[in-house]
Structures are given as structure tokens and as C-alpha cells.
CSV table of C-alpha atoms and ligand atoms in Angstrom, one decimal:
chain,number,residue,atom,x,y,z
A,4,UNK,CA,19.7,117.7,63.3
A,5,UNK,CA,19.8,120.2,66.1
A,6,UNK,CA,23.1,122.0,66.4
A,7,UNK,CA,24.8,121.3,69.7
A,8,UNK,CA,25.8,124.5,71.5
A,9,UNK,CA,29.5,125.1,72.1
A,10,UNK,CA,30.4,125.1,75.8
A,11,UNK,CA,31.1,128.8,75.5
A,12,UNK,CA,27.5,129.4,74.5
A,13,UNK,CA,26.3,127.6,77.6
A,14,UNK,CA,28.3,129.9,79.8
A,15,UNK,CA,26.6,132.3,82.2
A,16,UNK,CA,28.7,134.5,84.6
A,17,UNK,CA,28.8,133.1,88.1
A,18,UNK,CA,27.6,129.6,87.3
A,19,UNK,CA,29.7,126.9,89.0
A,20,UNK,CA,30.1,123.2,88.7
A,21,UNK,CA,30.1,122.7,92.5
A,22,UNK,CA,28.7,124.2,95.7
A,23,UNK,CA,30.2,123.7,99.1
A,24,UNK,CA,28.4,124.2,102.4
A,25,UNK,CA,29.2,127.3,104.5
A,26,UNK,CA,32.6,127.2,106.2
A,27,UNK,CA,32.0,126.2,109.9
A,28,UNK,CA,35.7,126.3,111.0
A,29,UNK,CA,38.1,129.3,111.1
A,30,UNK,CA,39.3,130.2,107.6
A,31,UNK,CA,43.1,129.6,107.2
A,32,UNK,CA,44.6,132.8,105.7
A,33,UNK,CA,47.7,132.8,103.5
A,34,UNK,CA,47.7,129.1,102.7
A,35,UNK,CA,47.8,129.6,99.0
A,36,UNK,CA,49.7,132.9,98.8
A,37,UNK,CA,53.1,131.3,98.1
A,38,UNK,CA,51.6,129.2,95.3
A,39,UNK,CA,51.2,130.4,91.8
A,40,UNK,CA,47.4,130.2,91.7
A,41,UNK,CA,45.8,131.5,88.6
A,42,UNK,CA,43.1,134.1,89.4
A,43,UNK,CA,41.5,134.4,86.0
A,44,UNK,CA,41.4,132.5,82.8
A,45,UNK,CA,40.1,134.7,80.0
A,46,UNK,CA,36.8,133.6,78.5
A,47,UNK,CA,36.7,130.5,80.6
A,48,UNK,CA,33.2,129.1,80.3
A,49,UNK,CA,31.2,129.1,83.5
A,50,UNK,CA,28.8,126.2,83.6
A,51,UNK,CA,27.1,123.8,86.0
A,52,UNK,CA,28.2,120.3,86.7
A,53,UNK,CA,25.5,118.7,84.6
A,54,UNK,CA,26.2,121.0,81.7
A,55,UNK,CA,29.9,119.9,81.7
A,56,UNK,CA,29.0,116.3,81.9
A,57,UNK,CA,26.4,116.4,79.2
A,58,UNK,CA,28.5,118.6,76.9
A,59,UNK,CA,31.5,116.2,76.9
A,60,UNK,CA,29.4,113.1,76.8
A,61,UNK,CA,27.6,114.5,73.7
A,62,UNK,CA,30.9,115.4,72.2
A,63,UNK,CA,32.2,111.9,72.7
A,64,UNK,CA,29.2,110.4,71.1
A,65,UNK,CA,29.5,112.7,68.1
A,66,UNK,CA,32.8,111.0,67.2
A,67,UNK,CA,32.7,108.1,64.8
A,68,UNK,CA,34.9,105.3,66.0
A,69,UNK,CA,35.6,101.6,65.4
A,70,UNK,CA,33.6,100.8,68.6
A,71,UNK,CA,30.5,102.2,66.8
A,72,UNK,CA,31.0,100.7,63.3
A,73,UNK,CA,33.1,99.6,60.4
A,74,UNK,CA,36.0,101.7,59.3
A,75,UNK,CA,36.8,100.5,55.8
A,76,UNK,CA,39.9,102.6,55.2
A,77,UNK,CA,42.0,100.8,52.6
A,78,UNK,CA,45.7,100.5,53.3
A,79,UNK,CA,45.2,101.7,56.9
A,80,UNK,CA,43.8,98.5,58.3
A,81,UNK,CA,41.5,100.0,60.9
A,82,UNK,CA,40.2,96.9,62.6
A,83,UNK,CA,38.6,96.2,65.9
A,84,UNK,CA,41.2,95.6,68.6
A,85,UNK,CA,40.2,93.2,71.4
A,86,UNK,CA,39.8,95.0,74.7
A,87,UNK,CA,41.7,92.2,76.6
A,88,UNK,CA,44.9,93.4,75.0
A,89,UNK,CA,44.3,96.9,76.3
A,90,UNK,CA,43.7,95.4,79.8
A,91,UNK,CA,47.0,93.5,79.6
A,92,UNK,CA,48.9,96.7,78.5
A,93,UNK,CA,47.3,98.7,81.4
A,94,UNK,CA,48.7,96.4,84.1
A,95,UNK,CA,50.7,98.5,86.5
A,96,UNK,CA,53.9,96.6,86.2
A,97,UNK,CA,53.9,97.3,82.4
A,98,UNK,CA,52.2,100.7,82.2
A,99,UNK,CA,53.9,102.2,85.2
A,100,UNK,CA,57.5,101.2,84.5
A,101,UNK,CA,60.0,104.0,84.3
A,102,UNK,CA,61.7,104.1,80.9
A,103,UNK,CA,65.1,104.5,82.6
A,104,UNK,CA,64.6,101.7,85.1
A,105,UNK,CA,67.6,99.5,85.7
A,106,UNK,CA,67.8,96.4,83.5
A,107,UNK,CA,67.6,93.9,86.5
A,108,UNK,CA,64.3,95.5,87.5
A,109,UNK,CA,62.7,95.1,84.0
A,110,UNK,CA,63.6,91.5,83.2
A,111,UNK,CA,59.9,90.7,82.6
A,112,UNK,CA,59.4,93.6,80.3
A,113,UNK,CA,62.5,92.6,78.3
A,114,UNK,CA,61.2,89.1,78.1
A,115,UNK,CA,58.0,90.5,76.5
A,116,UNK,CA,59.9,92.6,73.9
A,117,UNK,CA,62.2,89.6,73.2
A,118,UNK,CA,59.3,87.2,72.8
A,119,UNK,CA,57.6,89.6,70.5
A,120,UNK,CA,60.7,89.9,68.4
A,121,UNK,CA,60.9,86.1,68.2
A,122,UNK,CA,57.2,85.9,67.2
A,123,UNK,CA,57.6,88.5,64.5
A,124,UNK,CA,60.7,86.7,63.2
A,125,UNK,CA,58.5,83.6,62.8
A,126,UNK,CA,55.6,85.4,61.2
A,127,UNK,CA,57.8,87.3,58.7
A,128,UNK,CA,60.5,84.7,58.1
A,129,UNK,CA,63.2,87.3,58.8
A,130,UNK,CA,66.4,86.6,60.9
A,131,UNK,CA,66.2,89.5,63.4
A,132,UNK,CA,63.7,92.1,64.4
A,133,UNK,CA,64.1,95.6,66.1
A,134,UNK,CA,61.1,97.1,67.9
A,135,UNK,CA,62.6,100.6,68.0
A,136,UNK,CA,60.8,102.5,65.2
A,137,UNK,CA,57.6,104.3,66.3
A,138,UNK,CA,55.7,104.3,63.0
A,139,UNK,CA,55.5,102.6,59.7
A,140,UNK,CA,57.2,105.6,58.1
A,141,UNK,CA,60.0,105.5,60.6
A,142,UNK,CA,60.5,101.8,60.0
A,143,UNK,CA,60.9,102.6,56.3
A,144,UNK,CA,63.5,105.2,57.1
A,145,UNK,CA,65.4,102.8,59.4
A,146,UNK,CA,65.2,100.1,56.7
A,147,UNK,CA,66.7,102.5,54.2
A,148,UNK,CA,69.4,103.4,56.6
A,149,UNK,CA,70.3,99.7,57.1
A,150,UNK,CA,70.5,99.2,53.4
A,151,UNK,CA,72.7,102.3,53.0
A,152,UNK,CA,75.0,101.2,55.9
A,153,UNK,CA,75.5,97.8,54.3
A,154,UNK,CA,76.2,99.1,50.8
A,155,UNK,CA,78.6,101.8,52.1
A,156,UNK,CA,80.5,99.1,53.9
A,157,UNK,CA,80.7,97.2,50.7
A,158,UNK,CA,82.3,100.3,49.2
A,159,UNK,CA,79.4,100.5,46.7
A,160,UNK,CA,77.0,103.1,48.1
A,161,UNK,CA,74.7,103.5,45.0
A,162,UNK,CA,72.3,106.4,44.7
A,163,UNK,CA,68.9,105.3,43.5
A,164,UNK,CA,65.9,103.6,45.0
A,165,UNK,CA,63.2,102.1,42.7
A,166,UNK,CA,59.6,102.4,43.8
A,167,UNK,CA,56.4,101.3,42.0
A,168,UNK,CA,54.0,104.0,41.1
A,169,UNK,CA,51.3,102.3,43.3
A,170,UNK,CA,53.3,102.8,46.5
A,171,UNK,CA,52.2,104.6,49.7
A,172,UNK,CA,53.5,108.2,49.8
A,173,UNK,CA,55.8,107.4,52.7
A,174,UNK,CA,57.9,105.1,50.6
A,175,UNK,CA,59.5,107.8,48.3
A,176,UNK,CA,59.6,110.2,51.3
A,177,UNK,CA,61.6,107.8,53.4
A,178,UNK,CA,64.0,107.0,50.6
A,179,UNK,CA,64.5,110.7,49.9
A,180,UNK,CA,65.1,111.6,53.5
A,181,UNK,CA,67.8,108.8,53.6
A,182,UNK,CA,69.5,110.7,50.7
A,183,UNK,CA,68.4,108.5,47.8
A,184,UNK,CA,67.1,109.6,44.4
A,185,UNK,CA,63.8,108.0,43.7
A,186,UNK,CA,62.8,106.5,40.4
A,187,UNK,CA,59.3,105.3,39.7
A,188,UNK,CA,58.5,101.9,38.1
A,189,UNK,CA,55.3,101.7,36.1
A,190,UNK,CA,52.7,99.1,37.1
A,191,UNK,CA,51.6,96.8,34.3
A,192,UNK,CA,48.0,96.0,33.3
A,193,UNK,CA,47.6,93.6,36.2
A,194,UNK,CA,48.5,96.4,38.6
A,195,UNK,CA,51.8,94.7,39.6
A,196,UNK,CA,55.5,95.5,39.1
A,197,UNK,CA,56.3,95.5,35.4
A,198,UNK,CA,59.2,93.0,35.1
A,199,UNK,CA,60.5,94.5,31.9
A,200,UNK,CA,60.5,98.0,33.4
A,201,UNK,CA,62.4,96.6,36.4
A,202,UNK,CA,64.8,94.8,34.2
A,203,UNK,CA,65.5,97.9,32.3
A,204,UNK,CA,65.9,100.2,35.3
A,205,UNK,CA,67.8,97.8,37.7
A,206,UNK,CA,71.4,98.9,37.1
A,207,UNK,CA,74.6,99.3,39.2
A,208,UNK,CA,73.4,102.7,40.5
A,209,UNK,CA,70.3,101.2,42.1
A,210,UNK,CA,70.7,100.5,45.9
A,211,UNK,CA,67.3,99.0,46.5
A,212,UNK,CA,63.8,98.3,45.3
A,213,UNK,CA,61.0,99.3,47.7
A,214,UNK,CA,58.0,97.0,47.1
A,215,UNK,CA,54.7,96.6,48.9
A,216,UNK,CA,53.2,93.2,49.0
A,217,UNK,CA,50.3,92.8,48.6
A,218,UNK,CA,50.5,96.2,47.0
A,219,UNK,CA,48.2,99.1,47.6
A,220,UNK,CA,45.8,97.8,45.0
A,221,UNK,CA,45.4,94.7,47.2
A,222,UNK,CA,47.1,92.7,44.5
A,223,UNK,CA,49.7,90.1,45.4
A,224,UNK,CA,53.0,90.5,43.5
A,225,UNK,CA,53.0,87.0,41.9
A,226,UNK,CA,56.5,87.6,40.6
A,227,UNK,CA,58.0,88.5,43.9
A,228,UNK,CA,60.6,85.7,43.9
A,229,UNK,CA,61.8,86.6,40.4
A,230,UNK,CA,61.8,90.3,41.5
A,231,UNK,CA,64.1,89.7,44.5
A,232,UNK,CA,66.3,87.4,42.4
A,233,UNK,CA,66.7,90.0,39.7
A,234,UNK,CA,67.5,92.8,42.2
A,235,UNK,CA,70.0,90.7,44.1
A,236,UNK,CA,71.7,89.5,40.9
A,237,UNK,CA,72.6,93.1,40.1
A,238,UNK,CA,73.9,93.9,43.6
A,239,UNK,CA,70.8,95.7,45.0
A,240,UNK,CA,68.6,94.9,48.1
A,241,UNK,CA,64.9,94.6,48.5
A,242,UNK,CA,62.8,96.5,51.0
A,243,UNK,CA,59.3,95.3,51.6
A,244,UNK,CA,56.6,97.6,53.0
A,245,UNK,CA,54.8,95.2,55.3
A,246,UNK,CA,52.0,97.4,56.4
A,247,UNK,CA,49.6,95.1,54.5
A,248,UNK,CA,50.7,92.0,56.6
A,249,UNK,CA,47.1,91.6,57.6
A,250,UNK,CA,46.6,89.8,54.3
A,251,UNK,CA,49.6,87.5,54.6
A,252,UNK,CA,50.3,86.5,58.2
A,253,UNK,CA,50.3,82.7,58.8
A,254,UNK,CA,50.0,82.2,55.0
A,255,UNK,CA,53.3,83.3,53.4
A,256,UNK,CA,56.5,85.0,54.7
A,257,UNK,CA,58.4,87.9,53.2
A,258,UNK,CA,61.7,86.2,54.3
A,259,UNK,CA,60.9,83.2,52.1
A,260,UNK,CA,60.3,85.6,49.2
A,261,UNK,CA,63.9,86.8,49.4
A,262,UNK,CA,63.1,90.2,51.0
A,263,UNK,CA,66.1,91.7,52.8
A,264,UNK,CA,64.3,94.1,55.1
A,265,UNK,CA,60.6,94.7,56.0
A,266,UNK,CA,58.7,96.9,58.4
A,267,UNK,CA,55.4,96.0,60.0
A,268,UNK,CA,52.7,98.3,61.4
A,269,UNK,CA,51.8,97.0,64.9
A,270,UNK,CA,49.2,99.8,64.9
A,271,UNK,CA,47.4,98.2,62.0
A,272,UNK,CA,47.8,94.5,62.0
A,273,UNK,CA,48.6,93.7,65.7
A,274,UNK,CA,46.0,95.2,67.9
A,275,UNK,CA,46.8,98.8,68.5
A,276,UNK,CA,44.1,101.3,67.4
A,277,UNK,CA,45.3,103.3,64.5
A,278,UNK,CA,44.4,106.7,63.3
A,279,UNK,CA,44.2,108.6,66.6
A,280,UNK,CA,47.7,110.1,66.2
A,281,UNK,CA,49.7,107.4,68.0
A,282,UNK,CA,51.4,105.9,69.8
A,283,UNK,CA,52.4,103.4,67.1
A,284,UNK,CA,55.1,101.0,66.4
A,285,UNK,CA,56.8,100.0,63.1
A,286,UNK,CA,59.3,97.2,63.8
A,287,UNK,CA,61.8,96.3,61.2
A,288,UNK,CA,62.7,92.7,60.3
A,289,UNK,CA,66.0,92.0,58.5
A,290,UNK,CA,67.9,89.0,57.1
A,291,UNK,CA,71.3,88.0,58.5
A,292,UNK,CA,73.1,90.3,56.0
A,293,UNK,CA,71.6,93.4,57.6
A,294,UNK,CA,71.5,92.3,61.2
A,295,UNK,CA,74.8,93.9,62.2
A,296,UNK,CA,73.4,97.3,61.3
A,297,UNK,CA,70.3,97.2,63.5
A,298,UNK,CA,69.6,100.2,65.7
A,299,UNK,CA,70.8,100.4,69.3
A,300,UNK,CA,70.2,98.8,71.6
A,301,UNK,CA,69.6,95.2,70.7
A,302,UNK,CA,67.9,93.0,73.3
A,303,UNK,CA,69.9,89.9,74.0
A,304,UNK,CA,69.1,86.8,76.0
A,305,UNK,CA,71.8,85.2,78.1
A,306,UNK,CA,72.0,82.6,80.9
A,307,UNK,CA,72.2,85.5,83.3
A,308,UNK,CA,69.0,87.1,81.9
A,309,UNK,CA,68.0,89.7,79.3
A,310,UNK,CA,70.3,92.6,78.5
A,311,UNK,CA,70.6,95.6,76.2
A,312,UNK,CA,73.6,95.3,73.8
A,313,UNK,CA,75.1,98.7,73.0
A,314,UNK,CA,78.3,97.2,71.8
A,315,UNK,CA,77.6,96.8,68.1
A,316,UNK,CA,80.2,98.7,66.0
A,317,UNK,CA,78.3,98.5,62.7
A,318,UNK,CA,74.9,99.7,64.1
A,319,UNK,CA,73.2,102.7,62.5
A,320,UNK,CA,72.9,104.0,66.2
A,321,UNK,CA,69.9,105.1,68.1
A,322,UNK,CA,66.7,106.0,66.2
A,323,UNK,CA,64.5,107.0,69.1
A,324,UNK,CA,64.5,107.7,72.8
A,325,UNK,CA,64.5,104.6,75.0
A,326,UNK,CA,63.3,101.3,73.5
A,327,UNK,CA,60.4,101.8,71.2
A,328,UNK,CA,56.7,102.1,72.2
A,329,UNK,CA,56.7,99.3,74.7
A,330,UNK,CA,53.0,99.1,75.5
A,331,UNK,CA,52.2,98.8,71.8
A,332,UNK,CA,54.5,95.8,71.8
A,333,UNK,CA,52.7,94.3,74.9
A,334,UNK,CA,49.4,94.5,73.0
A,335,UNK,CA,50.9,92.9,69.9
A,336,UNK,CA,52.3,90.0,71.9
A,337,UNK,CA,49.0,89.5,73.8
A,338,UNK,CA,47.2,89.5,70.4
A,339,UNK,CA,49.6,87.0,68.8
A,340,UNK,CA,49.5,84.7,71.9
A,341,UNK,CA,45.7,84.7,72.2
A,342,UNK,CA,45.3,83.9,68.5
A,343,UNK,CA,48.2,81.4,68.0
A,344,UNK,CA,49.5,80.3,64.6
A,345,UNK,CA,46.1,79.0,63.4
A,346,UNK,CA,44.3,82.1,64.6
A,347,UNK,CA,46.7,84.5,62.8
A,348,UNK,CA,46.3,82.5,59.6
A,349,UNK,CA,42.5,82.7,60.0
A,350,UNK,CA,42.7,86.5,60.4
A,351,UNK,CA,44.4,86.8,57.0
A,352,UNK,CA,42.0,84.4,55.4
A,353,UNK,CA,38.9,86.2,56.7
A,354,UNK,CA,40.4,89.6,55.8
A,355,UNK,CA,40.8,88.4,52.2
A,356,UNK,CA,37.4,86.7,52.2
A,357,UNK,CA,35.6,89.8,53.5
A,358,UNK,CA,37.3,92.1,51.0
A,359,UNK,CA,36.5,89.7,48.1
A,360,UNK,CA,32.9,89.5,49.2
A,361,UNK,CA,32.5,93.3,49.1
A,362,UNK,CA,34.3,93.4,45.7
A,363,UNK,CA,32.0,90.8,44.3
A,364,UNK,CA,28.8,92.5,45.5
A,365,UNK,CA,29.8,96.0,44.3
A,366,UNK,CA,31.3,94.9,40.9
A,367,UNK,CA,29.2,96.2,38.1
A,368,UNK,CA,27.9,99.1,40.1
A,369,UNK,CA,31.3,100.5,40.8
A,370,UNK,CA,34.1,100.4,38.2
A,371,UNK,CA,37.3,98.4,38.8
A,372,UNK,CA,40.3,99.8,36.9
A,373,UNK,CA,42.4,96.7,37.7
A,374,UNK,CA,40.5,93.4,37.5
A,375,UNK,CA,43.3,91.2,38.9
A,376,UNK,CA,42.0,89.3,41.9
A,377,UNK,CA,42.6,91.1,45.2
A,378,UNK,CA,43.5,90.2,48.7
A,379,UNK,CA,42.6,92.2,51.8
A,380,UNK,CA,41.4,95.3,50.0
A,381,UNK,CA,39.9,96.3,46.7
A,382,UNK,CA,40.1,99.6,44.8
A,383,UNK,CA,37.1,100.9,42.9
A,384,UNK,CA,36.8,104.2,41.1
A,385,UNK,CA,34.1,106.7,40.3
A,386,UNK,CA,34.1,106.2,36.5
A,387,UNK,CA,30.4,105.1,36.4
A,388,UNK,CA,29.2,107.8,38.8
A,389,UNK,CA,31.2,110.5,36.9
A,390,UNK,CA,28.7,110.0,34.0
A,391,UNK,CA,26.2,111.7,36.3
A,392,UNK,CA,28.7,114.3,37.5
A,393,UNK,CA,29.2,112.5,40.9
A,394,UNK,CA,32.8,112.2,42.2
A,395,UNK,CA,34.4,109.8,44.7
A,396,UNK,CA,34.3,112.7,47.2
A,397,UNK,CA,30.5,112.9,46.9
A,398,UNK,CA,30.2,109.2,47.4
A,399,UNK,CA,32.4,109.3,50.4
A,400,UNK,CA,30.5,112.2,51.9
A,401,UNK,CA,27.1,110.5,51.3
A,402,UNK,CA,28.2,107.4,53.2
A,403,UNK,CA,28.4,109.6,56.3
A,404,UNK,CA,24.6,110.1,55.9
A,405,UNK,CA,24.3,106.3,56.1
A,406,UNK,CA,26.2,106.4,59.4
A,407,UNK,CA,29.3,104.9,58.0
A,408,UNK,CA,32.9,105.9,57.7
A,409,UNK,CA,34.0,106.5,54.1
A,410,UNK,CA,36.8,104.4,52.6
A,411,UNK,CA,40.2,105.7,51.7
A,412,UNK,CA,39.9,108.1,48.7
A,413,UNK,CA,42.1,109.1,45.8
A,414,UNK,CA,44.8,106.6,46.6
A,415,UNK,CA,46.7,104.8,45.1
A,416,UNK,CA,47.5,107.5,42.7
A,417,UNK,CA,47.4,105.2,39.7
A,418,UNK,CA,43.6,105.0,40.1
A,419,UNK,CA,42.0,108.4,39.5
A,420,UNK,CA,38.9,108.8,41.6
A,421,UNK,CA,39.8,105.8,43.8
A,422,UNK,CA,37.7,104.4,46.5
A,423,UNK,CA,39.9,101.9,48.4
A,424,UNK,CA,38.0,99.6,50.6
A,425,UNK,CA,39.4,97.3,53.4
A,426,UNK,CA,36.8,95.8,55.6
A,427,UNK,CA,39.3,93.7,57.7
A,428,UNK,CA,38.5,90.4,59.3
A,429,UNK,CA,36.7,91.8,62.3
A,430,UNK,CA,33.5,92.7,60.5
A,431,UNK,CA,30.6,90.3,60.5
A,432,UNK,CA,28.6,89.4,57.4
A,433,UNK,CA,25.7,91.5,58.6
A,434,UNK,CA,28.0,94.6,58.8
A,435,UNK,CA,29.5,93.9,55.4
A,436,UNK,CA,26.0,93.7,54.0
A,437,UNK,CA,25.0,97.0,55.6
A,438,UNK,CA,28.0,98.6,54.0
A,439,UNK,CA,27.2,97.0,50.6
A,440,UNK,CA,23.6,98.1,50.7
A,441,UNK,CA,24.6,101.6,51.5
A,442,UNK,CA,27.1,101.7,48.6
A,443,UNK,CA,24.4,100.2,46.2
A,444,UNK,CA,21.9,102.8,47.4
A,445,UNK,CA,24.4,105.6,46.7
A,446,UNK,CA,25.1,104.2,43.3
A,447,UNK,CA,21.3,104.4,42.6
A,448,UNK,CA,21.1,107.9,44.0
A,449,UNK,CA,24.0,109.0,41.7
A,450,UNK,CA,21.8,108.1,38.7
A,451,UNK,CA,18.5,109.4,40.0
A,452,UNK,CA,19.4,112.4,42.2
A,453,UNK,CA,23.0,113.4,41.8
A,454,UNK,CA,22.5,116.8,43.5
A,455,UNK,CA,21.7,114.9,46.8
A,456,UNK,CA,25.2,113.4,46.7
A,457,UNK,CA,26.9,116.7,45.8
A,458,UNK,CA,25.4,118.3,48.9
A,459,UNK,CA,26.2,115.5,51.3
A,460,UNK,CA,26.6,115.0,54.1
A,461,UNK,CA,23.1,116.1,55.2
A,462,UNK,CA,22.9,114.5,58.6
A,463,UNK,CA,26.2,115.2,60.3
A,464,UNK,CA,27.0,117.9,62.9
A,465,UNK,CA,29.2,119.7,60.3
A,466,UNK,CA,28.3,119.9,56.7
A,467,UNK,CA,30.9,119.6,53.9
A,468,UNK,CA,34.1,121.2,54.8
A,469,UNK,CA,35.9,123.8,52.7
A,470,UNK,CA,38.9,121.4,52.6
A,471,UNK,CA,41.4,123.9,51.2
A,472,UNK,CA,40.9,126.6,53.9
A,473,UNK,CA,40.6,123.9,56.6
A,474,UNK,CA,44.0,122.7,55.6
A,475,UNK,CA,45.6,126.0,54.8
A,476,UNK,CA,44.0,128.3,57.4
A,477,UNK,CA,42.9,126.2,60.3
A,478,UNK,CA,41.4,128.3,63.1
A,479,UNK,CA,40.9,125.8,65.8
A,480,UNK,CA,40.1,128.1,68.8
A,481,UNK,CA,36.8,129.7,69.6
A,482,UNK,CA,36.9,133.4,69.1
A,483,UNK,CA,34.5,135.5,71.2
A,484,UNK,CA,34.8,138.5,68.8
A,485,UNK,CA,33.8,136.4,65.9
A,486,UNK,CA,32.0,133.3,67.1
A,487,UNK,CA,30.9,132.3,63.6
A,488,UNK,CA,34.5,131.8,62.6
A,489,UNK,CA,35.3,129.2,65.2
A,490,UNK,CA,37.3,127.0,62.9
A,491,UNK,CA,38.7,127.0,59.4
A,492,UNK,CA,35.7,125.3,58.1
A,493,UNK,CA,32.3,125.8,56.6
A,494,UNK,CA,30.1,126.0,59.7
A,495,UNK,CA,27.0,125.6,57.7
A,496,UNK,CA,25.0,123.8,60.3
A,497,UNK,CA,21.7,122.3,59.8
B,502,LIG,C1,50.1,103.0,56.9
B,502,LIG,C2,51.1,102.7,55.8
B,502,LIG,C3,52.4,103.2,55.9
B,502,LIG,C4,52.9,104.2,57.0
B,502,LIG,O1,52.7,103.8,58.3
B,502,LIG,P1,52.6,105.0,59.4
B,502,LIG,O2,52.6,104.2,60.7
B,502,LIG,O3,51.3,105.7,59.2
B,502,LIG,O4,53.8,105.8,59.3
B,502,LIG,C5,53.3,102.8,54.9
B,502,LIG,N1,52.9,102.0,53.9
B,502,LIG,C6,51.7,101.5,53.8
B,502,LIG,C7,51.3,100.6,52.7
B,502,LIG,C8,50.7,101.9,54.7
B,502,LIG,O5,49.4,101.4,54.6
């Protein structure tokens, strides 16, 4: 592959992107003198119009994105989001509204937020929903704060939160930030919560259990009703991480499982692109026990119209500016309404079918540490490839040479060398087959030519990164004195 020049390397002094005809009217002096016009920007590239256009068009095409191909990042649910939902969110009455607009001017917007809350209540089986948190992790923190507020009011604050060892890293962080001490519950051989371990650890110091369902192995917690019963019977509450709702919606409801509080990731399951750094939305759903503590404000619907209720003495207070990421909520509601109850159920069913298909086709060539049937994602590891000195990193990098995005790696932590694959429902059988063929080809290469994998990727703009210095010493600006050291990465370009 030919290395694309940096825009600085295209620069030639005096080149301009535009050319105006000779002035044929008297020049107006002094017009700009009172304005702070910048005379010079150091090292600013000087290029022609066509060079600018081609440079940035090439850059945009060098990016991998869901509009180009599958993005099988397990746990992250990177699915294709229908463009119609973006169009709805871009409507000027929605995108252009001022966040401090008076309530009587935003009745339609409040109706959208309220309808979304009602839809999410129905989907999750919870009694109330708040759209305030801006991310899954913030939803977790808010959920923990709700539990804490409730237990403090009972005069029984408790200090510990139990979390299975398969959990997403944000779970222990959120509990910790909320002031709890985290204790880990071991997974059993099926990859689910070990009931005996839970029974042993669930005592009067434990405020809550944080559980993910289906968990990050993609395994449904079959004992979930017994789990919530046990925790409740000893005075604790149950938090469910609902980031994996793509596997459940329309099929089963956390509220019916006895869960007290759950967060959802609108930017995974409900039609907001995920992974670009935001904006996101992590609504929390609660049962009636926790409803009084919900963050401010709560949207209410009265005969006179919609309103913000700030008069809630037990509330944990405000958790973010204004009212949540409204346009993400718009996309979520548009998505839910276009699919309807049957469509949402079908999403979950196809998500599970697609992941099961991949699992079945790769079984035998890739090792499964846990053999329990999985839902929307499956977790292989590199045990077979390790025999040839090939690691999950080598496999992931080699997939780039097949023009595919690698799956999530090295997570969950209970699977060393993990490759966690979540195709989602939006991929066609043809695309799944292309991915499977690439994975099978890589498995053959691992046996026949392991060095090929260890040097991968071979076809990308940038070869394998020195991940340690990229993370610890990121140099992200071009440096004219030392152009070879443009970034904290191995610029070994082909
Ligand atoms: C993505 C994810 C989270 C965190 O969500 P963010 O929006 O990235 O903060 C939490 N738990 C699980 C299982 C997830 O997949």
C-alpha cells in the first residue's frame, strides 16, 4: 500500500485554495483593523483546493466504520443504525431547541421524552425511568446512588456490593465511586453466578448485587429469579447492567425477574452509533421502591401539559446539566416506534441467531472455555492457536488484513486470550459468512504460517502499534523538527 502523504508534506509556500479576480472597485481600508484577525498560524499547510478536498476525502475513507462493514465488538453492540432515525433527530424543532427554553415552548419535546420513558418501562418491566444519565457507566453510578439513598433512609446503609468476576469493568468502578467496597463472586463452570458463593457472601453488610444479564459471556443467568429472591430476603437490592438488552428486548423483562434497578445503553441497543466518543445515553429504570429517589427533574404529564417536577424531597438531585442527551432519546423513540413490539422481539431473536450461527461455524477451530449455550455474543479464546505461538492479538490484527474489524479482545477477564464476538441482528448471512471464512482462514494460517499473523496487519495504513507507548506517551501533533515522530506509534509504513 502506498503511504498517503500528510497534509503538511503537501504544503508549498504561497499555494492557496482559492483565487479571486483583480479588485475592480476601490479598496476599503481599515475595515478589519478593529477585529482580531490572525496574521499567521505557525506551520499552517499551504495547499490548493483540490489537495484539501482529496486529502480529507482520503482520510475519511481510511476509517473503518459500520457503514463499510461488520463491527463484531462483543459487549459493545455496534450495530447498524437506520438513517431515518438520524433524519428525525436532525429536524430543526428538535436539533435546534435551546436547552433552557421555557417549558410551554417545548411541550412536543417533553412528549417525546415522556413517550420514550413509557416505552422503556414497557420493554424493561420497570415502574419508572429517568433519561438523565449520559452513558452506561453514569447510569450505573446513578443506580448505585439510588440504592444507597434508599438503604440510608431505612437506617441500614450497608457497605458492600457483590459483583460477579465476569462483569464489565465499569461495574466495580461505579460501585467504588459511590463509596462501596466491592467483593467479587466467582462464576461457576457454566459461566454464571455461583449460587453457593452468593449464598455464602450475601450477609447483612451487603447493600446490593450488580449482575449483568445475559452476562458478558453471552450466557443467560438461568437462576436470576432465585438470585433476586435470595438477595431481597437478606435485605439487599439487585442492580442489573442492561447494556446487553439487545438479546432480551421483547422476549423477557428485568422487572419480571425481580430486579430493582437497571440501566440501558441507548447508544448500543436503541439506534445511536456507539464508539465515536458520544453523545450517549444510559437511562435508568427502577421499581416503585426506588422511584422517589430518581434524579431531578422528573417529567410529569398533567391535564395542563408536560412539566418538570423539581419538588421531590427524596431525590438524589441533579446528575447532569439540563435533561439528558435529548437527541439520543429522539432516535431511540423513532427506532422503537418504527419497529413496534414485534420488531423489537425480532431484533433480539436475530441477534441471538446470528451469534449462535457464528459460534457453531467456528466451534472446533476456536476454543470455547465455557460451553453453555450463548445468546447475542460468544466468547472464544486463543488456546488452539497458542499451540503455534499465536495470540488473540495476532488473530485480531490479522482480521484487519481481511478488511474486517476485530472483535473485542481479552475481556471478560475470566477468559484468558478472549475473542468476544457479537455480530448483532443487522448483519446478513452473507456478511456473517465472510467473517466466518476469514476467521477459518486465519486459523489455518496460524498452523501453517504463524509468522504471518505475528506481523499483521500487513495491508493497513499503519502497521502494528507499539501499544504501550501509544497509551503512555501519545504524541498526536505533527512535529516539523521531527516529522518521523508524528505520533506515539510505530510509523512503520509499508
Ligand atoms: C458498554 C457497557 C457498559 C458501559 O457503558 P458506557 O456507555 O460505555 O459507559 C457497561 N456494561 C456493559 C456490559 C457494557 O457492555
